[in-house]
XYZ file of N, CA, C and O in Angstrom:
788
model
N 44.822 87.675 28.421
C 43.497 87.835 29.126
C 43.560 86.717 30.258
O 44.499 85.482 30.038
N 43.103 87.076 31.029
C 43.348 85.910 32.612
C 41.812 84.921 32.645
O 40.746 85.716 32.697
N 41.572 83.554 32.633
C 40.760 83.178 32.665
C 40.588 82.576 34.383
O 41.385 82.256 35.014
N 39.381 83.209 35.201
C 39.005 83.386 36.205
C 37.814 82.505 36.809
O 36.870 82.786 36.019
N 37.822 81.473 37.520
C 36.453 80.407 37.834
C 36.342 80.778 39.287
O 37.313 80.729 40.429
N 35.018 81.109 39.513
C 34.664 81.490 40.900
C 33.495 80.628 41.159
O 32.530 81.134 40.466
N 33.798 79.790 42.151
C 32.398 78.639 42.351
C 31.590 78.061 41.082
O 30.943 78.305 40.890
N 32.694 77.564 40.193
C 32.409 76.969 39.005
C 32.115 77.997 37.769
O 31.583 77.543 36.618
N 31.979 79.318 37.938
C 31.569 80.151 36.935
C 32.438 80.805 36.536
O 33.372 81.822 37.479
N 32.790 80.729 35.103
C 34.179 80.922 34.392
C 33.827 82.640 34.097
O 32.660 83.125 33.711
N 35.107 83.530 33.970
C 35.190 85.018 33.502
C 36.142 85.256 32.820
O 37.388 84.561 33.127
N 36.260 85.885 31.741
C 37.475 86.060 31.150
C 37.707 87.636 31.328
O 36.825 88.325 31.494
N 39.120 87.666 32.026
C 39.230 89.085 32.585
C 40.327 89.611 31.591
O 41.716 89.307 31.507
N 40.580 91.319 31.408
C 41.976 91.422 30.546
C 42.597 92.006 31.825
O 42.328 92.752 32.701
N 43.592 91.495 31.822
C 44.734 91.190 32.806
C 45.285 92.696 33.308
O 45.770 93.239 34.281
N 45.075 93.720 31.934
C 45.630 95.291 32.445
C 44.486 96.056 33.196
O 44.763 97.024 33.231
N 43.054 94.738 33.450
C 42.339 95.938 34.139
C 42.349 96.089 35.540
O 41.649 96.897 36.507
N 42.991 95.302 35.782
C 43.605 94.956 37.439
C 45.008 94.948 37.617
O 45.913 94.446 37.001
N 45.463 95.507 38.984
C 46.598 95.521 39.394
C 47.255 94.593 40.023
O 48.513 94.554 39.876
N 46.154 94.179 40.877
C 46.523 93.061 41.957
C 45.641 91.759 41.774
O 44.159 91.864 41.481
N 45.603 90.780 42.505
C 44.942 89.701 42.672
C 43.509 90.011 43.591
O 42.550 89.682 43.259
N 43.838 91.067 44.728
C 42.566 91.355 45.215
C 41.590 92.096 44.006
O 40.424 92.085 44.465
N 41.991 92.799 43.286
C 41.081 93.827 42.101
C 40.304 92.506 41.613
O 39.142 92.990 40.876
N 41.452 91.563 40.692
C 40.780 90.428 40.237
C 39.544 89.725 40.811
O 38.428 90.108 40.475
N 39.659 89.528 42.309
C 38.607 88.814 42.912
C 37.399 89.434 43.191
O 36.102 89.265 43.197
N 37.872 90.769 43.454
C 36.714 91.981 43.693
C 35.545 91.785 42.473
O 34.735 92.005 42.517
N 36.288 91.995 41.412
C 35.472 91.803 39.713
C 35.326 90.708 39.332
O 33.834 91.122 39.289
N 35.635 89.949 39.908
C 34.618 88.428 39.598
C 34.024 87.422 40.018
O 33.896 86.312 40.017
N 34.366 88.110 42.055
C 34.105 87.500 43.048
C 32.612 87.206 43.319
O 32.162 86.672 44.132
N 31.913 87.736 42.231
C 30.423 88.308 43.173
C 29.891 86.821 42.639
O 29.918 86.045 42.280
N 28.981 86.412 44.077
C 28.482 85.528 44.374
C 26.789 85.453 44.143
O 26.253 84.327 43.833
N 26.567 86.392 43.122
C 25.316 86.330 43.012
C 24.424 86.795 43.987
O 23.159 86.945 43.526
N 24.685 86.976 45.185
C 23.990 87.426 46.337
C 24.448 88.597 46.779
O 25.670 88.668 46.822
N 23.978 89.486 48.002
C 24.559 90.381 48.962
C 25.250 89.750 49.928
O 25.668 90.365 51.005
N 24.577 88.252 50.284
C 25.142 87.505 51.299
C 26.807 87.625 51.688
O 27.336 87.174 50.647
N 27.539 87.729 52.445
C 28.889 87.879 52.806
C 29.372 86.427 52.476
O 28.864 85.343 52.932
N 30.453 86.695 51.551
C 30.936 85.237 51.584
C 32.698 85.138 52.347
O 33.051 86.093 52.067
N 32.931 83.941 52.496
C 34.313 84.020 52.743
C 35.147 83.092 51.830
O 34.742 82.218 51.301
N 36.139 83.864 51.506
C 37.123 82.831 50.443
C 37.668 81.458 51.278
O 38.289 81.218 52.663
N 37.616 80.288 50.580
C 37.820 79.211 51.230
C 39.115 78.569 50.228
O 39.583 77.612 50.510
N 39.556 78.928 49.063
C 40.641 78.494 48.473
C 40.917 79.681 46.720
O 39.877 79.762 46.451
N 41.536 79.301 46.760
C 42.758 80.157 45.882
C 43.278 79.308 45.044
O 44.481 79.297 46.048
N 43.687 79.166 43.437
C 44.558 78.657 42.912
C 45.244 79.393 41.873
O 44.082 79.931 41.368
N 46.156 79.542 41.488
C 46.657 80.499 40.607
C 47.883 79.482 39.966
O 48.435 79.131 40.571
N 47.400 79.449 38.440
C 47.637 78.789 37.632
C 48.232 77.038 38.423
O 49.366 76.400 38.056
N 47.317 76.631 39.040
C 47.327 75.343 39.128
C 47.798 75.239 40.681
O 47.831 73.709 41.467
N 48.510 76.336 41.285
C 48.929 76.253 42.592
C 48.400 76.752 43.484
O 47.426 78.202 43.440
N 47.791 76.013 44.635
C 46.712 76.564 46.223
C 47.816 77.981 46.469
O 48.757 77.674 46.811
N 47.165 78.830 46.853
C 47.180 79.891 47.544
C 47.608 79.735 49.074
O 46.282 78.741 49.486
N 48.512 80.049 49.981
C 48.272 79.680 51.380
C 47.288 80.705 52.044
O 47.092 81.689 51.629
N 46.483 80.161 53.044
C 45.361 80.621 53.485
C 45.730 81.949 54.300
O 45.073 82.850 54.203
N 46.927 81.856 54.597
C 47.342 83.183 55.558
C 47.355 84.596 54.778
O 47.900 85.451 54.992
N 47.689 84.403 53.450
C 47.885 85.344 52.245
C 46.339 86.128 51.801
O 46.483 86.703 51.140
N 45.678 85.547 52.212
C 43.901 85.725 51.949
C 43.942 87.197 52.460
O 42.985 87.630 51.554
N 44.366 87.488 53.399
C 44.461 88.794 54.032
C 45.226 89.992 53.468
O 45.025 91.125 53.619
N 45.631 89.764 52.383
C 46.732 90.657 52.037
C 46.432 90.380 50.189
O 48.024 90.559 49.546
N 45.325 89.879 49.482
C 45.647 89.782 48.247
C 45.928 91.033 47.393
O 46.527 90.752 46.078
N 45.882 91.847 47.929
C 46.381 93.243 46.936
C 47.753 93.554 47.051
O 48.090 94.151 46.097
N 48.358 92.756 47.680
C 50.072 92.294 47.763
C 50.426 91.634 46.557
O 51.560 91.227 46.368
N 49.829 90.741 46.150
C 49.977 89.527 45.044
C 49.647 90.026 43.675
O 48.340 90.323 43.324
N 50.668 90.119 42.919
C 50.820 90.875 41.635
C 50.496 89.000 40.894
O 50.061 88.228 41.038
N 49.639 89.923 39.593
C 48.801 89.134 38.538
C 49.920 88.988 37.199
O 49.378 88.583 36.086
N 50.693 89.549 37.182
C 52.021 89.481 35.899
C 52.132 88.158 35.666
O 52.442 87.471 36.162
N 51.938 87.880 34.438
C 51.921 86.418 33.871
C 51.063 85.580 34.292
O 51.096 84.098 33.859
N 49.926 85.987 34.841
C 48.662 84.717 35.390
C 48.328 84.481 34.296
O 47.511 85.219 33.548
N 47.712 83.416 34.173
C 46.677 82.908 32.926
C 45.581 82.135 33.710
O 44.591 82.603 32.820
N 45.622 81.635 34.910
C 44.351 80.838 35.118
C 44.012 81.020 36.819
O 45.332 80.817 37.793
N 42.924 81.603 37.323
C 42.926 82.329 38.623
C 41.542 80.971 39.044
O 40.381 81.223 38.387
N 41.767 80.210 40.259
C 39.844 79.369 40.724
C 40.160 79.911 42.080
O 40.824 80.150 42.805
N 38.765 80.264 42.170
C 38.556 80.870 43.096
C 37.208 80.421 44.093
O 36.304 79.605 43.490
N 37.296 79.544 45.145
C 36.074 78.987 46.182
C 35.499 79.636 46.955
O 36.757 80.389 47.893
N 34.335 80.088 47.296
C 34.266 80.662 48.742
C 32.597 80.207 49.162
O 32.007 79.230 48.059
N 32.574 80.277 50.120
C 31.246 80.106 51.085
C 30.318 81.231 51.603
O 31.298 81.735 52.180
N 29.354 80.980 51.775
C 28.592 81.825 52.431
C 28.996 82.090 53.894
O 29.558 81.076 54.339
N 29.279 83.263 54.613
C 29.858 83.289 55.889
C 28.977 82.200 56.735
O 28.812 81.344 57.757
N 27.609 82.372 56.462
C 26.625 82.122 57.764
C 26.364 80.515 56.913
O 26.621 79.788 58.168
N 26.645 79.658 56.235
C 27.010 78.416 55.839
C 28.152 77.994 56.771
O 27.995 76.420 57.363
N 29.291 78.722 56.826
C 30.021 78.116 57.244
C 30.199 78.245 58.878
O 30.642 77.342 59.633
N 29.457 79.173 59.245
C 28.986 79.337 60.629
C 28.474 77.964 61.230
O 28.404 77.436 62.213
N 27.086 78.090 60.471
C 26.370 76.820 61.000
C 27.056 75.312 60.693
O 26.565 74.827 61.453
N 27.866 75.088 59.753
C 28.848 74.028 59.443
C 29.614 73.943 60.713
O 29.967 72.710 61.437
N 30.461 75.427 61.213
C 31.180 75.128 62.389
C 30.548 74.260 63.900
O 30.771 73.964 64.703
N 29.013 75.113 63.902
C 28.467 74.721 65.107
C 27.751 73.719 64.882
O 28.096 72.683 65.940
N 27.975 72.758 63.565
C 27.164 71.315 63.575
C 28.487 70.532 64.139
O 28.452 69.748 65.165
N 29.642 71.017 63.602
C 30.802 70.216 64.083
C 31.483 70.303 65.587
O 31.182 69.555 66.335
N 30.824 71.776 66.317
C 31.229 71.849 67.609
C 30.174 70.994 68.138
O 30.894 70.383 69.327
N 28.980 70.817 67.882
C 28.380 69.958 68.691
C 28.300 68.544 69.045
O 28.659 67.972 69.780
N 28.672 67.956 67.575
C 29.430 66.799 67.425
C 30.738 66.379 68.185
O 30.892 65.887 68.973
N 31.556 67.798 68.525
C 32.609 67.622 69.354
C 32.934 67.500 70.662
O 33.222 66.961 71.611
N 31.563 68.119 70.888
C 30.867 68.470 72.636
C 31.186 66.829 72.973
O 31.076 66.517 74.433
N 30.092 66.070 71.778
C 29.405 64.105 72.314
C 31.133 64.025 72.785
O 31.279 63.496 73.734
N 32.186 64.070 71.861
C 33.717 63.428 71.875
C 34.278 64.009 73.455
O 34.829 63.261 74.117
N 33.876 65.163 73.604
C 34.306 65.668 74.970
C 33.608 65.225 76.335
O 34.359 64.927 77.232
N 32.532 64.708 75.678
C 31.680 64.621 77.389
C 32.650 63.446 77.601
O 32.221 62.398 78.410
N 32.799 62.328 76.423
C 32.944 60.731 76.920
C 34.394 60.825 77.365
O 34.861 59.868 77.566
N 35.167 61.575 76.444
C 36.609 61.542 77.472
C 36.543 61.852 78.851
O 37.017 62.071 79.756
N 35.462 63.190 79.317
C 35.221 63.416 80.229
C 34.981 62.494 81.353
O 35.468 62.112 82.484
N 33.931 61.429 80.805
C 33.720 60.094 81.168
C 34.746 59.302 81.832
O 34.935 58.456 82.855
N 35.913 59.256 80.695
C 36.965 58.294 80.945
C 37.703 59.036 82.000
O 38.459 58.127 82.947
N 37.776 60.175 82.078
C 38.622 60.958 83.365
C 38.100 60.600 84.681
O 38.676 60.040 85.505
N 36.695 60.693 84.757
C 36.193 60.467 85.944
C 36.490 58.934 86.510
O 36.715 58.828 87.548
N 36.132 58.172 85.525
C 36.584 56.613 85.932
C 37.870 56.599 86.260
O 38.273 55.733 87.461
N 38.863 57.149 85.540
C 40.575 56.896 85.817
C 40.625 57.525 87.347
O 41.263 57.201 88.143
N 40.039 58.886 87.716
C 40.518 59.407 88.995
C 39.775 58.337 90.091
O 40.031 58.236 91.150
N 38.043 58.013 89.730
C 37.837 56.885 90.802
C 38.445 55.704 91.111
O 38.177 55.361 91.775
N 39.369 55.476 89.795
C 39.821 53.906 90.213
C 41.699 54.266 90.458
O 42.030 53.318 90.498
N 41.879 55.167 90.876
C 43.335 55.765 91.370
C 44.104 56.293 90.395
O 45.395 56.131 90.787
N 43.850 56.156 88.891
C 44.792 56.245 88.190
C 44.934 57.737 87.701
O 44.577 58.539 86.433
N 45.224 58.584 88.455
C 45.115 60.078 88.798
C 46.360 60.785 87.747
O 46.172 61.989 87.124
N 47.296 59.888 87.621
C 48.074 60.901 86.423
C 48.011 60.791 84.663
O 47.893 61.433 84.294
N 47.174 59.061 84.757
C 46.804 59.364 83.242
C 45.676 59.837 83.098
O 45.180 60.827 81.954
N 44.759 60.187 84.061
C 43.395 61.063 84.273
C 44.222 62.524 84.230
O 43.315 63.066 82.773
N 44.971 62.713 84.457
C 45.457 64.443 84.374
C 45.905 64.603 82.879
O 45.892 65.899 82.679
N 46.559 63.590 82.693
C 47.180 63.866 81.133
C 46.005 64.008 80.589
O 45.853 64.558 79.192
N 44.817 63.218 80.320
C 43.730 63.137 79.348
C 43.312 64.534 79.912
O 42.511 65.202 78.847
N 42.990 64.997 80.901
C 42.540 66.581 81.652
C 43.607 67.698 80.460
O 42.490 68.447 80.351
N 44.354 67.551 80.665
C 45.366 68.749 79.778
C 44.460 68.361 78.403
O 44.566 69.627 77.961
N 44.611 67.426 77.733
C 43.749 67.326 76.105
C 42.245 67.702 76.167
O 42.309 68.621 75.215
N 41.841 67.634 77.036
C 40.181 68.008 76.985
C 40.104 69.643 77.405
O 39.603 70.186 76.896
N 41.117 70.029 78.418
C 41.404 71.391 78.817
C 42.026 72.351 77.246
O 40.919 73.173 76.808
N 42.677 71.502 76.335
C 43.092 71.814 75.010
C 41.541 72.183 74.024
O 41.341 73.021 73.287
N 40.755 70.874 74.223
C 39.234 70.506 73.346
C 38.459 71.794 73.980
O 37.868 72.236 72.865
N 38.676 72.149 74.691
C 37.412 72.910 75.330
C 37.850 74.434 74.784
O 36.930 75.187 74.432
N 39.166 74.872 74.584
C 39.590 76.178 73.832
C 39.362 76.272 72.837
O 38.722 77.321 72.130
N 39.375 74.837 71.762
C 39.192 74.860 70.414
C 37.627 75.190 70.691
O 37.284 76.276 69.348
N 36.826 74.580 71.209
C 35.446 74.643 70.995
C 35.133 75.975 71.592
O 33.891 76.675 70.673
N 35.556 76.611 72.746
C 35.374 78.506 73.037
C 35.092 79.014 71.743
O 34.892 79.968 71.374
N 36.751 79.016 70.995
C 37.204 79.520 70.220
C 36.048 79.100 68.956
O 35.668 80.580 68.467
N 35.537 78.567 68.740
C 34.705 78.214 67.447
C 33.063 78.462 67.832
O 32.955 79.150 66.694
N 32.776 78.289 68.714
C 31.289 78.969 68.788
C 31.567 80.497 69.381
O 30.571 80.906 68.869
N 32.469 81.021 69.613
C 32.551 82.307 69.925
C 32.397 83.154 68.620
O 31.858 83.844 67.975
N 33.220 82.307 67.613
C 33.487 82.968 65.763
C 31.912 83.135 65.222
O 31.351 83.768 64.552
N 31.423 81.737 65.760
C 29.969 81.443 65.338
C 29.071 82.593 65.736
O 28.449 83.343 64.900
N 28.980 83.044 67.196
C 28.218 83.845 67.593
C 28.120 85.189 67.328
O 27.400 86.079 66.819
N 29.606 85.440 66.907
C 29.947 86.700 65.879
C 29.427 86.755 64.699
O 28.803 87.613 64.169
N 29.464 85.841 63.926
C 28.252 85.958 62.665
C 26.645 85.814 62.605
O 26.401 86.373 62.111
N 26.404 85.253 64.058
C 24.857 85.167 63.814
C 24.533 85.986 65.696
O 24.554 85.100 66.511
N 24.791 87.423 65.769
C 24.316 88.142 66.874
C 23.132 87.595 67.696
O 23.094 87.541 68.675
N 22.027 87.273 66.843
C 20.829 86.708 67.400
C 20.870 85.418 68.397
O 20.122 85.362 69.470
N 21.699 84.810 67.935
C 22.300 83.263 68.537
C 23.241 83.977 69.603
O 23.545 82.828 70.571
N 24.229 85.059 69.182
C 25.258 84.903 70.748
C 25.119 84.817 72.082
O 25.940 83.816 73.052
N 23.966 85.203 72.910
C 23.806 84.864 74.207
C 23.484 83.552 74.225
O 23.543 82.906 75.360
N 22.601 83.066 73.940
C 22.537 81.258 73.782
C 23.531 80.400 73.732
O 23.833 79.714 74.449
N 24.563 80.817 72.857
C 25.759 79.791 72.564
C 26.658 80.422 73.691
O 27.467 79.546 74.190
N 26.630 81.642 74.060
C 27.960 81.977 75.143
C 27.666 81.767 76.321
O 28.615 81.450 77.411
N 26.266 82.017 77.220
C 26.201 81.560 78.319
C 26.463 80.664 78.736
O 27.066 80.571 80.132
N 26.117 79.496 78.477
C 26.757 78.356 78.861
C 28.197 77.889 78.842
O 28.572 77.189 79.919
N 29.183 79.073 78.015
C 30.184 79.132 78.240
C 30.746 79.407 79.735
O 31.679 79.159 80.411
N 29.954 80.584 80.301
C 30.180 81.511 81.470
C 30.607 80.234 82.414
O 31.109 80.016 83.490
N 29.300 79.558 82.904
C 28.825 78.572 83.482
C 30.035 77.722 84.008
O 30.651 76.941 85.094
N 30.469 77.136 82.490
C 31.231 76.001 82.315
C 32.944 76.619 82.683
O 33.485 75.891 83.608
N 33.217 77.562 82.264
C 34.380 78.297 82.823
C 34.518 78.234 84.536
O 35.551 78.272 85.168
N 33.445 78.738 85.166
C 33.546 78.943 86.878
C 33.720 77.529 87.501
O 34.715 77.357 88.267
N 33.083 76.179 86.973
C 33.307 74.778 87.270
C 35.051 74.451 86.715
O 35.466 73.635 87.287
N 35.506 74.941 85.917
C 37.072 74.592 85.486
C 37.798 75.036 85.823
O 39.064 74.674 86.478
N 37.422 76.292 86.654
C 38.744 76.959 87.838
C 38.325 75.851 89.137
O 39.382 76.037 89.321
N 36.911 75.737 89.342
C 37.462 74.803 90.308
C 38.160 73.675 90.437
O 38.358 73.345 91.290
N 38.013 73.261 88.921
C 38.424 71.724 88.682
C 39.956 71.701 88.889
O 40.888 71.135 89.239
N 40.457 73.154 88.378
C 42.017 73.294 88.436
C 42.458 73.294 90.175
O 43.674 73.156 90.247
N 41.845 74.217 90.408
C 41.763 74.363 92.111
C 41.410 72.895 92.829
O 42.861 72.277 93.431
N 41.379 71.704 92.527
C 41.129 70.711 93.186
C 42.578 69.842 92.682
O 43.165 68.867 93.225
N 43.155 70.136 91.308
C 44.224 69.497 90.855
C 45.016 69.962 91.563
O 46.274 69.343 91.851
N 45.125 71.185 92.088
C 46.254 71.876 92.270
C 46.466 71.239 93.817
O 47.348 70.926 94.664
N 45.520 70.732 94.392
C 45.150 70.091 95.795
C 45.280 68.969 95.909
O 45.381 67.995 97.110
N 45.127 68.407 94.669
C 45.642 66.878 94.727
C 43.551 65.906 95.218
O 44.298 64.763 95.546
N 42.825 66.934 94.956
C 41.811 66.337 95.543
C 41.082 65.723 94.182
O 40.033 66.369 93.733
N 41.595 64.471 93.747
C 40.568 63.697 92.666
C 39.365 63.498 92.574
O 38.785 63.531 92.070
N 39.171 63.208 93.854
C 37.312 62.522 94.124
C 36.608 63.823 93.919
O 35.810 63.773 93.138
N 37.291 65.014 94.579
C 36.290 66.408 94.338
C 36.258 66.439 92.856
O 35.181 67.243 92.089
N 37.769 66.546 91.962
C 37.850 66.789 90.543
C 36.799 65.995 89.859
O 36.190 66.491 89.093
N 36.899 64.463 90.149
C 36.056 63.757 89.429
C 34.732 63.875 89.748
O 33.358 63.699 88.458
N 33.957 64.496 90.951
C 32.784 64.999 91.211
C 32.214 66.135 90.169
O 31.101 66.259 89.644
N 33.287 66.999 90.530
C 33.011 68.302 89.327
C 32.929 67.822 87.971
O 31.724 68.085 87.615
N 33.624 66.754 87.578
C 33.512 66.743 86.192
C 32.200 65.933 85.509
O 31.528 66.212 84.710
N 31.434 64.840 86.892
C 30.700 64.317 86.247
C 29.558 64.843 86.456
O 28.246 64.958 86.003
N 29.135 65.633 87.466
C 27.906 66.397 87.962
C 27.636 67.511 88.008
O 26.548 68.320 87.385
N 28.862 68.343 87.251
C 28.799 70.005 86.737
C 29.172 70.149 85.218
O 28.395 70.858 84.840
N 30.846 69.651 85.692
C 30.752 70.012 83.754
C 30.246 69.243 82.782
O 29.805 69.751 81.805
N 29.554 67.969 83.243
C 29.156 67.105 81.852
C 27.716 67.648 82.328
O 27.346 68.131 80.637
N 26.925 68.460 83.103
C 25.881 69.137 82.806
C 25.733 70.138 81.711
O 25.124 70.653 81.459
N 26.893 71.084 82.396
C 27.037 72.231 81.608
C 27.486 71.735 80.114
O 26.797 72.880 79.010
N 28.126 71.074 79.546
C 28.646 70.322 78.217
C 27.261 70.036 77.481
O 27.039 70.357 76.220
N 26.296 69.088 78.233
C 25.162 68.870 77.844
C 24.061 70.205 77.355
O 23.582 70.130 76.265
N 23.724 70.917 78.257
C 23.537 72.328 78.215
C 23.873 73.140 76.934
O 23.075 73.574 75.727
N 25.053 73.174 76.631
C 25.778 73.859 76.139
C 25.403 73.217 74.354
O 25.223 73.811 73.494
N 25.438 71.588 74.246
C 25.087 70.723 72.991
C 23.819 71.506 72.701
O 23.227 71.518 71.545
N 22.806 71.218 73.767
C 21.450 71.556 73.373
C 21.569 72.940 72.940
O 20.599 73.194 72.017
N 22.014 74.502 73.654
C 22.006 75.477 72.979
C 22.288 75.712 71.470
O 21.741 75.853 70.860
N 23.992 74.512 71.409
C 23.962 74.626 69.889
C 23.092 73.684 68.724
O 22.607 74.291 67.677
N 22.250 72.920 69.419
C 21.087 72.176 68.534
C 20.158 73.139 68.097
O 19.578 73.053 67.292
N 19.705 73.861 69.121
C 18.608 75.205 69.165
C 18.684 76.184 68.241
O 17.925 76.200 67.240
N 20.390 76.510 68.283
C 20.504 77.654 67.002
C 20.414 76.912 65.793
O 19.713 77.252 64.577
N 20.995 75.776 65.462
C 21.099 74.919 64.325
C 19.639 74.566 64.022
O 19.197 74.643 62.438
N 19.210 74.389 64.638
C 17.073 74.174 64.448
C 16.600 75.548 63.914
O 15.722 75.287 63.042
N 16.957 76.298 65.044
C 16.309 77.747 64.373
C 16.816 77.960 62.885
O 15.820 78.844 62.199
N 17.771 77.553 62.106
C 18.386 77.972 60.867
C 18.176 77.183 59.977
O 18.954 77.123 58.684
N 17.466 75.753 60.371
C 17.398 75.082 59.151
C 15.998 74.595 59.030
O 14.840 74.748 59.377
């Protein structure tokens, strides 16, 4: 017998009834609702299974396994949590943008450009996170993605300004255009969160 615990609910399962870990989770992983769930953790006999193997559970043997612990969360909960974190992250990005503006305006362009590179990476993370949320909540997709289009347009102009070494123009774009876009994007995220809470 295999002891399977899914979200603190224990099941006893005859290991001969399943051929692999995927079948075990399918049989005992019922969340009690029809709402889609996402696996967040799997432990086999006390050892965590790497997340990159969650998509190939049917390839994992259960021979000799005694205990399986599974944690999952509703996909909607994960999306809303991600959106909440993204909104908070926007505030940090805006503060970093203010710092970059001040550095450009005071002639510290090298330091400003170094922070700008990190800001670009941060914006990439935000775009990926918000795009993922939009895929889970199609009714909010346009609200969440529309501000990204505007932001992308200004970022292209910033890149052009950096290429030309026009630091005053870059600072102006950051202060007057990008910051407004980020504020609008944050507002859109908060509106979606309010709709679902």
